[in-house]
Amino acid sequence: MTGLGAHVLGVGPRYRPNTGTGVPMAHAIGREIIRAGLADREFIARSTSGFEEYRRLVEPWTVSLAVKVTGVPAAVVRELAHACARGEPLRACTGTGEEEARAVADLSLLTGRGHDAREPRTPFHLVQHAPPVDLTDEAYPVRLTTGRRTATSNTSLRKGGSESSVRRAECVELSPEDAERYGAVVGEEVRVATRRGSTTAPVWVDPALRPGLAFMNGRPPDGTGAEQAAARAGCPIAGAVEFEAAAIRIEKAPVVAVRR
């Protein structure tokens, strides 16, 4: 299954769209499908409603605009559109809420799938993009994405050939550029500060992350609940809170002197 935040079929580097941009990513894919003549027009006419409204909704989301908003390369956006048209399933990015799931469902309708047999015509969802509430600025320049890792929850860091007790799932993951910018090395404790509080966590460097984007497990190692620091914005459809849109800055953790 191909995720919006991954390269098609898992080939090549992984790409995570900027937090809160799953809807524009899906809209850009939809526009590209229509523009390239890949939409199943017969299915749309027979089994859906609201296509013209949907077409007008996604029209502004050009590939070039999607690149600026999501941070995902244009080639990946186009490749995802063609993969979707070939029938390869797409899924919403984990944790982004009902809005993105509905925007992804529109892609199924666009390509001749996803018809609800209980309805004569399945309507397109006209999902509007709402940017993250907690915006980055000079004081808090990094966008923090939080979530859950299962495959890596038992992965231990290795340093100098020996296993460390620090688990990757408990780290703040930074891009190589940001790690260099803040002078942070793998396994080093740093302070992750938001506008509402802070916590500390060891660093993991992930080459798949772009500069200005960080990832942290939803349950930080010191139990302070850093995920609660994100702005509490509600999804207008599902009522779910926006838990992965915090603006942060990375600070070197103070060195505690050891008394002898």
GROMACS .gro file of C-alpha atoms in nm, residues 18-169:
model
  152
   18ASN     CA    1   0.493   1.885   0.586
   19THR     CA    2   0.265   1.836   0.884
   20GLY     CA    3  -0.097   1.918   0.814
   21THR     CA    4  -0.055   1.912   0.434
   22GLY     CA    5  -0.206   1.573   0.353
   23VAL     CA    6  -0.520   1.736   0.209
   24PRO     CA    7  -0.334   1.961  -0.040
   25MET     CA    8  -0.116   1.663  -0.128
   26ALA     CA    9  -0.427   1.460  -0.215
   27HIS     CA   10  -0.578   1.754  -0.403
   28ALA     CA   11  -0.261   1.798  -0.609
   29ILE     CA   12  -0.267   1.426  -0.694
   30GLY     CA   13  -0.633   1.456  -0.794
   31ARG     CA   14  -0.566   1.759  -1.013
   32GLU     CA   15  -0.276   1.578  -1.182
   33ILE     CA   16  -0.498   1.274  -1.248
   34ILE     CA   17  -0.757   1.498  -1.417
   35ARG     CA   18  -0.497   1.704  -1.606
   36ALA     CA   19  -0.327   1.391  -1.741
   37GLY     CA   20  -0.656   1.243  -1.864
   38LEU     CA   21  -0.634   0.953  -1.617
   39ALA     CA   22  -0.973   1.000  -1.451
   40ASP     CA   23  -1.235   0.733  -1.515
   41ARG     CA   24  -1.496   0.963  -1.669
   42GLU     CA   25  -1.744   0.685  -1.740
   43PHE     CA   26  -1.740   0.569  -1.378
   44ILE     CA   27  -1.762   0.927  -1.252
   45ALA     CA   28  -2.069   0.999  -1.465
   46ARG     CA   29  -2.237   0.673  -1.374
   47SER     CA   30  -2.159   0.630  -1.004
   48THR     CA   31  -2.063   0.965  -0.845
   49SER     CA   32  -2.195   1.312  -0.783
   50GLY     CA   33  -2.025   1.645  -0.724
   51PHE     CA   34  -1.738   1.593  -0.969
   52GLU     CA   35  -1.750   1.945  -1.116
   53GLU     CA   36  -1.739   2.097  -0.767
   54TYR     CA   37  -1.445   1.869  -0.685
   55ARG     CA   38  -1.265   1.964  -1.006
   56ARG     CA   39  -1.298   2.334  -0.919
   57LEU     CA   40  -1.177   2.264  -0.565
   58VAL     CA   41  -0.855   2.094  -0.672
   59GLU     CA   42  -0.781   2.315  -0.975
   60PRO     CA   43  -0.567   2.566  -0.776
   61TRP     CA   44  -0.351   2.286  -0.635
   62THR     CA   45  -0.092   2.268  -0.910
   63VAL     CA   46   0.212   2.046  -0.867
   64SER     CA   47   0.432   2.353  -0.820
   65LEU     CA   48   0.208   2.485  -0.542
   66ALA     CA   49   0.198   2.140  -0.381
   67VAL     CA   50   0.577   2.134  -0.375
   68LYS     CA   51   0.586   2.466  -0.188
   69VAL     CA   52   0.317   2.365   0.061
   70THR     CA   53   0.397   1.997   0.121
   71GLY     CA   54   0.771   1.995   0.058
   72VAL     CA   55   0.737   1.680  -0.155
   73PRO     CA   56   0.921   1.684  -0.491
   74ALA     CA   57   0.713   1.735  -0.805
   75ALA     CA   58   0.824   1.402  -0.952
   76VAL     CA   59   0.690   1.217  -0.648
   77VAL     CA   60   0.353   1.397  -0.666
   78ARG     CA   61   0.320   1.303  -1.034
   79GLU     CA   62   0.432   0.946  -0.970
   80LEU     CA   63   0.173   0.906  -0.696
   81ALA     CA   64  -0.096   1.034  -0.933
   82HIS     CA   65  -0.002   0.778  -1.198
   83ALA     CA   66   0.024   0.502  -0.937
   84CYS     CA   67  -0.327   0.587  -0.816
   85ALA     CA   68  -0.458   0.582  -1.173
   86ARG     CA   69  -0.303   0.237  -1.222
   87GLY     CA   70  -0.510   0.111  -0.932
   88GLU     CA   71  -0.240   0.106  -0.664
   89PRO     CA   72  -0.409   0.186  -0.332
   90LEU     CA   73  -0.318   0.500  -0.144
   91ARG     CA   74  -0.365   0.556   0.227
   92ALA     CA   75  -0.386   0.866   0.439
   93CYS     CA   76  -0.081   0.957   0.645
   94THR     CA   77  -0.113   0.821   0.997
   95GLY     CA   78  -0.262   1.057   1.251
   96THR     CA   79  -0.378   1.338   1.027
   97GLY     CA   80  -0.749   1.287   1.080
   98GLU     CA   81  -1.071   1.235   0.891
   99GLU     CA   82  -1.021   1.524   0.650
  100GLU     CA   83  -0.721   1.366   0.482
  101ALA     CA   84  -0.891   1.024   0.473
  102ARG     CA   85  -1.183   1.180   0.285
  103ALA     CA   86  -0.951   1.360   0.044
  104VAL     CA   87  -0.779   1.028  -0.029
  105ALA     CA   88  -1.120   0.862  -0.074
  106ASP     CA   89  -1.194   1.117  -0.348
  107LEU     CA   90  -0.897   0.979  -0.541
  108SER     CA   91  -1.059   0.637  -0.540
  109LEU     CA   92  -1.375   0.781  -0.690
  110LEU     CA   93  -1.171   0.973  -0.944
  111THR     CA   94  -1.006   0.656  -1.070
  112GLY     CA   95  -1.312   0.431  -1.078
  113ARG     CA   96  -1.307   0.277  -0.731
  114GLY     CA   97  -1.460   0.344  -0.392
  115HIS     CA   98  -1.828   0.338  -0.491
  116ASP     CA   99  -2.066   0.293  -0.199
  117ALA     CA  100  -2.319   0.030  -0.311
  118ARG     CA  101  -2.571   0.170  -0.063
  119GLU     CA  102  -2.594   0.494  -0.261
  120PRO     CA  103  -2.704   0.541  -0.625
  121ARG     CA  104  -2.421   0.790  -0.662
  122THR     CA  105  -2.132   0.831  -0.418
  123PRO     CA  106  -2.058   1.201  -0.362
  124PHE     CA  107  -1.712   1.353  -0.380
  125HIS     CA  108  -1.599   1.500  -0.048
  126LEU     CA  109  -1.525   1.871  -0.086
  127VAL     CA  110  -1.250   1.892   0.175
  128GLN     CA  111  -1.100   2.235   0.240
  129HIS     CA  112  -0.739   2.269   0.352
  130ALA     CA  113  -0.685   2.420   0.696
  131PRO     CA  114  -0.317   2.496   0.771
  132PRO     CA  115  -0.168   2.402   1.111
  133VAL     CA  116  -0.259   2.636   1.395
  134ASP     CA  117   0.084   2.641   1.559
  135LEU     CA  118   0.289   2.817   1.290
  136THR     CA  119   0.668   2.821   1.281
  137ASP     CA  120   0.865   3.146   1.308
  138GLU     CA  121   1.218   3.262   1.388
  139ALA     CA  122   1.184   3.165   1.754
  140TYR     CA  123   1.030   2.823   1.680
  141PRO     CA  124   1.159   2.735   1.332
  142VAL     CA  125   1.110   2.357   1.325
  143ARG     CA  126   0.784   2.173   1.258
  144LEU     CA  127   0.739   1.876   1.492
  145THR     CA  128   0.544   1.573   1.377
  146THR     CA  129   0.440   1.327   1.645
  147GLY     CA  130   0.308   0.977   1.608
  148ARG     CA  131   0.364   0.614   1.695
  149ARG     CA  132   0.633   0.381   1.569
  150THR     CA  133   0.576   0.007   1.588
  151ALA     CA  134   0.845  -0.137   1.363
  152THR     CA  135   1.119   0.064   1.534
  153SER     CA  136   0.988   0.065   1.890
  154ASN     CA  137   1.246  -0.197   1.990
  155THR     CA  138   1.531  -0.066   1.777
  156SER     CA  139   1.836   0.030   1.981
  157LEU     CA  140   2.088   0.292   1.882
  158ARG     CA  141   2.437   0.173   1.810
  159LYS     CA  142   2.734   0.396   1.869
  160GLY     CA  143   3.089   0.289   1.806
  161GLY     CA  144   2.976  -0.066   1.734
  162SER     CA  145   2.812  -0.114   2.073
  163GLU     CA  146   2.444  -0.112   2.154
  164SER     CA  147   2.302   0.186   2.344
  165SER     CA  148   2.013   0.173   2.590
  166VAL     CA  149   1.847   0.462   2.402
  167ARG     CA  150   1.560   0.346   2.183
  168ARG     CA  151   1.487   0.523   1.854
  169ALA     CA  152   1.115   0.540   1.937
   0.00000   0.00000   0.00000
